[in-house]
PDB file of C-alpha atoms in Angstrom:
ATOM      1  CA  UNK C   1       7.758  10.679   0.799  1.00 85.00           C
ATOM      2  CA  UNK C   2       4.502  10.138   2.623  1.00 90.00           C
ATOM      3  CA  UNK C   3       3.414   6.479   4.093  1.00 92.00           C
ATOM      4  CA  UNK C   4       0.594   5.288   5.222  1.00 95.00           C
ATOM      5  CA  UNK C   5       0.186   1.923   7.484  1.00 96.00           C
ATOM      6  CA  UNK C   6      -2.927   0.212   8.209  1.00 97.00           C
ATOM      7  CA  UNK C   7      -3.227  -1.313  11.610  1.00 97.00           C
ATOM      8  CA  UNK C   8      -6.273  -2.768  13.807  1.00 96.00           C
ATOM      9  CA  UNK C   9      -7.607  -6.501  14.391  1.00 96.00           C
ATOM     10  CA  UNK C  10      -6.876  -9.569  12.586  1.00 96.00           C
ATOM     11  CA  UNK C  11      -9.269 -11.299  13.509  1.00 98.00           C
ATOM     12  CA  UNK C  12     -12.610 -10.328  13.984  1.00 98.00           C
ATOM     13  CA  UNK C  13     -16.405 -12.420  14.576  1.00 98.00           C
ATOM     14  CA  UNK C  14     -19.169 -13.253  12.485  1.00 98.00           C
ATOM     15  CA  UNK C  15     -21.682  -9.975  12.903  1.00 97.00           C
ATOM     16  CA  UNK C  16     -19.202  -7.840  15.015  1.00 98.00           C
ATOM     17  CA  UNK C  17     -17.792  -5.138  12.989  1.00 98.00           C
ATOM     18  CA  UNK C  18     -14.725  -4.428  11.700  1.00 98.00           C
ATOM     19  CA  UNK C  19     -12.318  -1.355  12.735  1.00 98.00           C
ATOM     20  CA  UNK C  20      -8.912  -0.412  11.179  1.00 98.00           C
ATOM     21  CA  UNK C  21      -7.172   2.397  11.608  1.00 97.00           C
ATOM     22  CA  UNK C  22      -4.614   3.863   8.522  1.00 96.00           C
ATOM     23  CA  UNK C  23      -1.955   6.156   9.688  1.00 95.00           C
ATOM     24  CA  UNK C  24      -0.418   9.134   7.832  1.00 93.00           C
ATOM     25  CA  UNK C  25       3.461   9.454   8.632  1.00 91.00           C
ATOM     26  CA  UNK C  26       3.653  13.497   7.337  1.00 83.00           C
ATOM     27  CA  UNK C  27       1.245  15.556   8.656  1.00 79.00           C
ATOM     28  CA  UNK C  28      -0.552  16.300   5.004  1.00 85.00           C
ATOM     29  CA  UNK C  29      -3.513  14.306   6.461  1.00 86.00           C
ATOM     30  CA  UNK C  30      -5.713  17.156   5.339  1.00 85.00           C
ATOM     31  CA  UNK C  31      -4.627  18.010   2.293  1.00 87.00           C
ATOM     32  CA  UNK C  32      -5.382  14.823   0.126  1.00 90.00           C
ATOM     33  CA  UNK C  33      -8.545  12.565  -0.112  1.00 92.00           C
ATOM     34  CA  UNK C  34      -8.054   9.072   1.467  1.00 95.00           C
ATOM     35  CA  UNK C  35      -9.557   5.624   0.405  1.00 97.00           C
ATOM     36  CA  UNK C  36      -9.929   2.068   1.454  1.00 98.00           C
ATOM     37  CA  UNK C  37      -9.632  -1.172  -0.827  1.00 98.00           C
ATOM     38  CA  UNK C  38      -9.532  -4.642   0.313  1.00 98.00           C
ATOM     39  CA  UNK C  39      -8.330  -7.772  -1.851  1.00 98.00           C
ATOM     40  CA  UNK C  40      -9.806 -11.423  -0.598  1.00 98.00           C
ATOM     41  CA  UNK C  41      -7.461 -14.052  -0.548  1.00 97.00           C
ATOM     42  CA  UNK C  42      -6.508 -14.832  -4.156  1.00 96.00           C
ATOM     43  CA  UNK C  43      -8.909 -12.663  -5.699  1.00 98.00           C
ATOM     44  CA  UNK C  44      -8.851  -9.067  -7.224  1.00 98.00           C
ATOM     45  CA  UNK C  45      -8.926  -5.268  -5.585  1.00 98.00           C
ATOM     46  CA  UNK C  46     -12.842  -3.987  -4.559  1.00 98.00           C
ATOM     47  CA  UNK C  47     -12.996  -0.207  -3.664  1.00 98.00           C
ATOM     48  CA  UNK C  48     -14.650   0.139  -0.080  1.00 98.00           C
ATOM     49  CA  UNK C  49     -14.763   3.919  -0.123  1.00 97.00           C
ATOM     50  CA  UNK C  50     -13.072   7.634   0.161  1.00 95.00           C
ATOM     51  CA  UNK C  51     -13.381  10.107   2.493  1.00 93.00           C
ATOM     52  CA  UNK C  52     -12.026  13.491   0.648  1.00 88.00           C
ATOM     53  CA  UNK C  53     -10.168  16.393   2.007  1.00 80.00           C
ATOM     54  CA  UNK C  54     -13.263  18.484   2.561  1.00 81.00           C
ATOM     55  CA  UNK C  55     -14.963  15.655   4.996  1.00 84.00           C
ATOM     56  CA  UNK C  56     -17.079  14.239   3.054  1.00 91.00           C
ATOM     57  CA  UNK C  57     -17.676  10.612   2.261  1.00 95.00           C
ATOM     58  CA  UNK C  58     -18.201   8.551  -0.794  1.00 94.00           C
ATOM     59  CA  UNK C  59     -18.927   4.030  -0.425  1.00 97.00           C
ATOM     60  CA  UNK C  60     -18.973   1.417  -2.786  1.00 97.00           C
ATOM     61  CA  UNK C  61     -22.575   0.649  -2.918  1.00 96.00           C
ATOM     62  CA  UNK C  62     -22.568  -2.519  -2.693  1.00 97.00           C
ATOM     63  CA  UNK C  63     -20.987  -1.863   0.973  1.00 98.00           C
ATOM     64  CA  UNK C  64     -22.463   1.651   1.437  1.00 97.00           C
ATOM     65  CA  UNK C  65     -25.074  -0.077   4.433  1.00 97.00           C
ATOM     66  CA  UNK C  66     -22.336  -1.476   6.546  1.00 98.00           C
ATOM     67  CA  UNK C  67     -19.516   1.190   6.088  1.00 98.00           C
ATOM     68  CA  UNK C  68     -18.501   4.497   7.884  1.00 97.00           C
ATOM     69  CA  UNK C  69     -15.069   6.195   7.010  1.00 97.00           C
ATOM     70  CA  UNK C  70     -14.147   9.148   8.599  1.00 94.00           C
ATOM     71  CA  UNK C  71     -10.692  11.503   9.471  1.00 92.00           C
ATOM     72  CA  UNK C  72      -8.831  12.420  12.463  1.00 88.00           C
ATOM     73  CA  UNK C  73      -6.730  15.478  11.729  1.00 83.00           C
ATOM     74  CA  UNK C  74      -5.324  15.550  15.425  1.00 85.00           C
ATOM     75  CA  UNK C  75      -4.480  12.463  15.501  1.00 84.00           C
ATOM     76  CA  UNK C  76      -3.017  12.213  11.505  1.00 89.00           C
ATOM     77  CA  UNK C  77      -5.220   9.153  10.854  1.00 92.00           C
ATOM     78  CA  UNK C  78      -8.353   8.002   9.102  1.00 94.00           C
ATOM     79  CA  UNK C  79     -10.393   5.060   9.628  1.00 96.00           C
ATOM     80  CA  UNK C  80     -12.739   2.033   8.944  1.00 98.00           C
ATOM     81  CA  UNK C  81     -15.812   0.393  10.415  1.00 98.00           C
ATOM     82  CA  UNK C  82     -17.740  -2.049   8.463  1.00 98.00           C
ATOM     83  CA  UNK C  83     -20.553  -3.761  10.424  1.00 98.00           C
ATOM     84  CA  UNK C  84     -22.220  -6.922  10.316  1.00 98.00           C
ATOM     85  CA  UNK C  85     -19.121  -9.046   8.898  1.00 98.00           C
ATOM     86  CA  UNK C  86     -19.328 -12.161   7.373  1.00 98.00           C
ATOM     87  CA  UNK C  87     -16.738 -14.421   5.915  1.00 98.00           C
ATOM     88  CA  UNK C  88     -16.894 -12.659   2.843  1.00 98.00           C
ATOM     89  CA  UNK C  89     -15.417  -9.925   4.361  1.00 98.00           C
ATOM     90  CA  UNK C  90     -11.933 -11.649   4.945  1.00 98.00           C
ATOM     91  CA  UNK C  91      -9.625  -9.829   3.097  1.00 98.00           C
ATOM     92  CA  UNK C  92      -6.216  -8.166   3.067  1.00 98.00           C
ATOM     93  CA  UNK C  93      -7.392  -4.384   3.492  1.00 98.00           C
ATOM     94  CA  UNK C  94      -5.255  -1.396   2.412  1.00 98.00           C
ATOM     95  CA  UNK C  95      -5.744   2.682   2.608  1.00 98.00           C
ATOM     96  CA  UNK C  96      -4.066   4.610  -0.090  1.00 97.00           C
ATOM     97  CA  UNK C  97      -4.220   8.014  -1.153  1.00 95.00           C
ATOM     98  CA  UNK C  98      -5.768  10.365  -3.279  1.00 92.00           C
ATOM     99  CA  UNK C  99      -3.947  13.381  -4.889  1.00 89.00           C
ATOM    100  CA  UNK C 100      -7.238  15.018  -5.340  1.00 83.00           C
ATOM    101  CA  UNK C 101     -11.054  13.720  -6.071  1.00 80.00           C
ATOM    102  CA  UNK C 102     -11.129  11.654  -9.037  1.00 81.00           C
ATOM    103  CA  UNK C 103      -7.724  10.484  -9.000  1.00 86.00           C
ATOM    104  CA  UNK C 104      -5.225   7.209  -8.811  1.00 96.00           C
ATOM    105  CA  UNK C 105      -4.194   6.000  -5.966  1.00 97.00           C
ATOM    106  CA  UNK C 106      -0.822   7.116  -5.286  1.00 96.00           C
ATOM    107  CA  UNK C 107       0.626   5.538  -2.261  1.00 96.00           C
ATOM    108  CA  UNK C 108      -0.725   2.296  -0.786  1.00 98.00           C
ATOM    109  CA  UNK C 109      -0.013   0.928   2.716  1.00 97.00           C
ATOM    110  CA  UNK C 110       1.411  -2.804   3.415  1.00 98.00           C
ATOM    111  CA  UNK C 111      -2.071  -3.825   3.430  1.00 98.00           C
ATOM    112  CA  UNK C 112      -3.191  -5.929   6.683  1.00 98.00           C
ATOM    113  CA  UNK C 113      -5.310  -9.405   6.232  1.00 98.00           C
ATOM    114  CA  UNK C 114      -8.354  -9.347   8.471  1.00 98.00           C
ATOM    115  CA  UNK C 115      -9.831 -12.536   9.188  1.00 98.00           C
ATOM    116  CA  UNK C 116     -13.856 -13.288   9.898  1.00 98.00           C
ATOM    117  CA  UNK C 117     -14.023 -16.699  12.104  1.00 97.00           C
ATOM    118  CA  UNK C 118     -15.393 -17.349  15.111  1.00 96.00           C
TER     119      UNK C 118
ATOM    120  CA  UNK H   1     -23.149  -0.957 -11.968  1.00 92.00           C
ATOM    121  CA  UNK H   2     -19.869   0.110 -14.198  1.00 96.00           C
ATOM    122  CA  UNK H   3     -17.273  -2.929 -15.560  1.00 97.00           C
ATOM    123  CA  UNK H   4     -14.112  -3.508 -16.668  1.00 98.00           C
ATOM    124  CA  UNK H   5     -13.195  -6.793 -18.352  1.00 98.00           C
ATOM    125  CA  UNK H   6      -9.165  -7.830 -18.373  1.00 98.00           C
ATOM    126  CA  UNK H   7      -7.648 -11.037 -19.956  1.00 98.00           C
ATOM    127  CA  UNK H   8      -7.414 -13.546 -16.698  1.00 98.00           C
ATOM    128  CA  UNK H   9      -3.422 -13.638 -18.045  1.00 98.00           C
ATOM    129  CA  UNK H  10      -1.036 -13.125 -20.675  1.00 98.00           C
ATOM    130  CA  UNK H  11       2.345 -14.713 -21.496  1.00 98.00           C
ATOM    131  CA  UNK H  12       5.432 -12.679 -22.657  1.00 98.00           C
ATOM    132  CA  UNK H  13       9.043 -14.093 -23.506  1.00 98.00           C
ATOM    133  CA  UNK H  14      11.967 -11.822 -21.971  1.00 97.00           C
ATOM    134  CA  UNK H  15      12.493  -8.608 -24.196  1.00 98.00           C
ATOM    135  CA  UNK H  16       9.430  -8.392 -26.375  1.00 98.00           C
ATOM    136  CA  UNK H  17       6.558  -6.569 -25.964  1.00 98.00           C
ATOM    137  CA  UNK H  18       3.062  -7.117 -23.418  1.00 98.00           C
ATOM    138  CA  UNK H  19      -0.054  -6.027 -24.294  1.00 98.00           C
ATOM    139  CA  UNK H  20      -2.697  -6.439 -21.651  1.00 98.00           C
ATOM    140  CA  UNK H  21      -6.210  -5.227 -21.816  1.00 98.00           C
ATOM    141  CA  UNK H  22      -8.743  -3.324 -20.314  1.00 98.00           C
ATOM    142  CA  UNK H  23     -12.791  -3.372 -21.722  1.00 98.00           C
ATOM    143  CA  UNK H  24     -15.213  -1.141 -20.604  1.00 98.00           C
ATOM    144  CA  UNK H  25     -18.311   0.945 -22.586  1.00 97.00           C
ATOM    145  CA  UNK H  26     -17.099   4.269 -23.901  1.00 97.00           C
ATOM    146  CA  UNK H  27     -13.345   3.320 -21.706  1.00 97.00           C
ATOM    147  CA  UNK H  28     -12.150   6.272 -24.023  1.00 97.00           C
ATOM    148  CA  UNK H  29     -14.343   8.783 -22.426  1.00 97.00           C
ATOM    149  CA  UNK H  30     -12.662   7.927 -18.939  1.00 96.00           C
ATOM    150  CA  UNK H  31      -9.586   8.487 -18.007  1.00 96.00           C
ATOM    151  CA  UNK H  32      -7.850   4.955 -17.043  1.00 97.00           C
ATOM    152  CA  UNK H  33      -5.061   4.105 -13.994  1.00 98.00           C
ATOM    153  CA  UNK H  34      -3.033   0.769 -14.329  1.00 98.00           C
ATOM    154  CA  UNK H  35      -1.398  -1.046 -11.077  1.00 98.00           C
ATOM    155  CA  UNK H  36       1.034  -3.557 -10.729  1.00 98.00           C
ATOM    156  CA  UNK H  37       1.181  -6.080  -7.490  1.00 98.00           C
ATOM    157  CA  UNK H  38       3.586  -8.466  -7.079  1.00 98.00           C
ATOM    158  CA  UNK H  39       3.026 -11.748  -4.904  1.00 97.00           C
ATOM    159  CA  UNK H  40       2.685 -10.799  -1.357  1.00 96.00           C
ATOM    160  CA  UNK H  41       2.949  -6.936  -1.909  1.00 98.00           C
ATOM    161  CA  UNK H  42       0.517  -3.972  -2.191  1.00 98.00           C
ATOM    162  CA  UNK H  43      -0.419  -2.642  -5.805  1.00 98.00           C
ATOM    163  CA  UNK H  44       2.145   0.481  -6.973  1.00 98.00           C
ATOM    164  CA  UNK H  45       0.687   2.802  -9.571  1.00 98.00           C
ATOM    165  CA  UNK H  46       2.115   2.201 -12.886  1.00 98.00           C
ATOM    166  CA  UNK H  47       0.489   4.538 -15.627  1.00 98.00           C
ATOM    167  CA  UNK H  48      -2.251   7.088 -14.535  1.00 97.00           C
ATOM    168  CA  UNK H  49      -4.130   9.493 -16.620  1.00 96.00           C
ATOM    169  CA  UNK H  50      -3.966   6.787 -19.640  1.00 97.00           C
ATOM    170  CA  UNK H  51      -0.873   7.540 -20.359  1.00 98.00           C
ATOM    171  CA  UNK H  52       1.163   8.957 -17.486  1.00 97.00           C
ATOM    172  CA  UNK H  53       3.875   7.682 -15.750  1.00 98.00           C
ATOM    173  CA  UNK H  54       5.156   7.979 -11.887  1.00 96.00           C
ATOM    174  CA  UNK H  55       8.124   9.288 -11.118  1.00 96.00           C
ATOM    175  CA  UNK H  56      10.215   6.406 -10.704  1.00 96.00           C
ATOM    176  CA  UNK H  57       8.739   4.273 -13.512  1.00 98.00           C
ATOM    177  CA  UNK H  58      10.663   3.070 -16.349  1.00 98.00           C
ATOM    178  CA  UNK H  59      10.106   4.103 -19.355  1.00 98.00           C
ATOM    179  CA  UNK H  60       9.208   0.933 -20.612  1.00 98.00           C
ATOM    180  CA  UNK H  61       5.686   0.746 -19.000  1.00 98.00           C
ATOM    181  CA  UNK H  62       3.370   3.043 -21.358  1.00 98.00           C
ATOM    182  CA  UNK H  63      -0.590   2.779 -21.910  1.00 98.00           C
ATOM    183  CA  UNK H  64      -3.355   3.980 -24.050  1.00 98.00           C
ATOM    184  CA  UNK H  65      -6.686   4.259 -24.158  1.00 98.00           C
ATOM    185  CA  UNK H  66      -9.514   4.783 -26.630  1.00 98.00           C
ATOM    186  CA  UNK H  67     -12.500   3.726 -27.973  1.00 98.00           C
ATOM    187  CA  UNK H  68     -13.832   1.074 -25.565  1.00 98.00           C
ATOM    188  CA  UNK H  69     -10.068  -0.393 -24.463  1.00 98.00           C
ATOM    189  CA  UNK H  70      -7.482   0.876 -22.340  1.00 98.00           C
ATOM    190  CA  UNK H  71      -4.073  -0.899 -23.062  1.00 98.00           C
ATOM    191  CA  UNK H  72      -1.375  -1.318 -21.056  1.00 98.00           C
ATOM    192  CA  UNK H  73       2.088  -2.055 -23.078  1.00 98.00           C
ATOM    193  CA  UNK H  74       5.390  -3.229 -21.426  1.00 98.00           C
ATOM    194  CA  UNK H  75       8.487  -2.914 -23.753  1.00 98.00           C
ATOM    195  CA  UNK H  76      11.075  -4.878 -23.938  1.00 98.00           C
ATOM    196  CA  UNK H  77       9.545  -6.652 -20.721  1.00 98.00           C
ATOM    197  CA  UNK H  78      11.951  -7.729 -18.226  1.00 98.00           C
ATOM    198  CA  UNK H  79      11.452 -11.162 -15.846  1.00 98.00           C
ATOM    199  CA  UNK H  80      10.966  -8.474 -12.867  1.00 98.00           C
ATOM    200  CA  UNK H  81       8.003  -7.492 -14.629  1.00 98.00           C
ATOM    201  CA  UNK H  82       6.128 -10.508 -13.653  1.00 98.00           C
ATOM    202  CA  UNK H  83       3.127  -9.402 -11.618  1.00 98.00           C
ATOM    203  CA  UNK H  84      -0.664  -9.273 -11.407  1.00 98.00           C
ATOM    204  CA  UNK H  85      -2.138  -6.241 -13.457  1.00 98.00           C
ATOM    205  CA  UNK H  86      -5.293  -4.100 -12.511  1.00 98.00           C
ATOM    206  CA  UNK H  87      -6.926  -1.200 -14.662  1.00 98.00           C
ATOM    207  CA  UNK H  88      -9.238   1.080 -13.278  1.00 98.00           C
ATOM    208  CA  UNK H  89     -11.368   3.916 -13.667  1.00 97.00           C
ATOM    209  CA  UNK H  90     -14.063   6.129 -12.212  1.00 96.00           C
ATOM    210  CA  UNK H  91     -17.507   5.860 -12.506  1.00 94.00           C
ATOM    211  CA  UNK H  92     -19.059   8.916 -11.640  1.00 92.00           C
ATOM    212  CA  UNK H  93     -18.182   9.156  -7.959  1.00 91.00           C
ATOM    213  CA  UNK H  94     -17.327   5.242  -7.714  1.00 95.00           C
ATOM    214  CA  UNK H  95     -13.979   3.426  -8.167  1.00 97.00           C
ATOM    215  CA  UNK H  96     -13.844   0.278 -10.482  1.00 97.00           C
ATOM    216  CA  UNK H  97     -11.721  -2.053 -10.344  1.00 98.00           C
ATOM    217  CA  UNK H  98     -11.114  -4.222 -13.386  1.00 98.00           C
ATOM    218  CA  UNK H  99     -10.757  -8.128 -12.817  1.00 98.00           C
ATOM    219  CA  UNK H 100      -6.652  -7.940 -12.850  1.00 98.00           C
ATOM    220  CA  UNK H 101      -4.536  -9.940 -15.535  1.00 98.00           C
ATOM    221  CA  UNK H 102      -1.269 -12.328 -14.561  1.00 98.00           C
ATOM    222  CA  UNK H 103       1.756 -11.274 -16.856  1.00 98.00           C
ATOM    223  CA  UNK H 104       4.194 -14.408 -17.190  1.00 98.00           C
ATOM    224  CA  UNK H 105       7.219 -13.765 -18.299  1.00 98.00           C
ATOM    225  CA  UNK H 106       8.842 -16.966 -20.120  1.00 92.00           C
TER     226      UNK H 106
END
């Protein structure tokens, strides 16, 4: 069964950007879409974005300005960068995966808490 | 922008049944995901589709959804069942997460 574990900074500054990194333990990288979510502290699940099997990329517009998601097949990972952080963006992030566009989210990582703070 | 509206909890004694929530316009017309996340874990798929379940969920998890609400029913719910509850659906090409609803079981 596939996993996939986020990994990257925990703590990152106020205006720097963020930059996390979810690896895909089977190879089937290509195959599936991919997605991030993040969950502040106490709070409920907000959908950052996908990036879908053909390349292509789809963001939360609320977040669309300061995200860019993209896939590395070589390398069986897919990753993050959201710019200009604030506090706001301290969360416990996760990448899970999509069977196909449109879909649930079938396998979630461990999740990993990024912190904004200076 | 697209919303879903959940219950902020619900309360269940051991072996009856939950009913928790989900409210969106035209919900029926979508087809609605429900995920379960215990304390300090990640969410784990639960129903998908409205009505589908994983392969390694009991039985006793089933949902529905028409009209303008999505439901979510746990059967004969167990104290293991005790978790935070999130709906959600697609809008167009956007994911929505509902609010999420705490299930006590007492």
């Amino acid at each position: 069964q596939v996993q996939v574990q986020e990994s990257g900074p925990g703590l990152v500054k106020p205006s720097e950007t963020l930059s996390l990194t979810c690896t895909v333990s089977d190879g089937s990288i290509s195959s599936f879409s991919w997605s991030w979510i993040r969950q502040p502290p106490g709070k409920g699940l907000e959908w950052i974005g996908c990036v879908y099997y053909s390349g292509t990329t789809n963001y939360n517009p609320s977040l669309k300005s300061r995200v860019t998601m993209s896939v590395d097949t070589s390398k069986a990972h897919f990753s993050l960068r959201l710019s200009s952080v604030t506090a706001a963006d301290t969360a416990v992030y996760y990448c899970a995966r999509l069977p196909s566009v449109s879909d649930r989210f079938d396998t979630w990582g461990q999740g990993t808490l990024v912190t904004v703070s200076s | 922008s697209y919303e879903l509206t959940q219950p902020p909890s619900v309360s269940v004694s051991p072996g009856q049944t939950a009913s928790i929530t989900c409210s969106g316009d035209k919900l029926g017309n979508k087809h609605a995901c429900w995920y379960q996340q215990k304390p300090g874990q990640s969410p784990q798929l639960v129903i998908y589709q409205d009505t589908k379940r994983p392969s390694g969920i009991p039985e006793r998890f089933s949902g529905s959804n028409s009209g303008n609400t999505a439901t979510l029913t746990i059967s004969g719910t167990q104290a293991m069942d005790e978790a935070d509850y999130y709906c959600q659906v697609w809008d167009s090409t956007n994911v929505v997460f509902g609010g999420g609803t705490k299930l006590t079981v007492l």
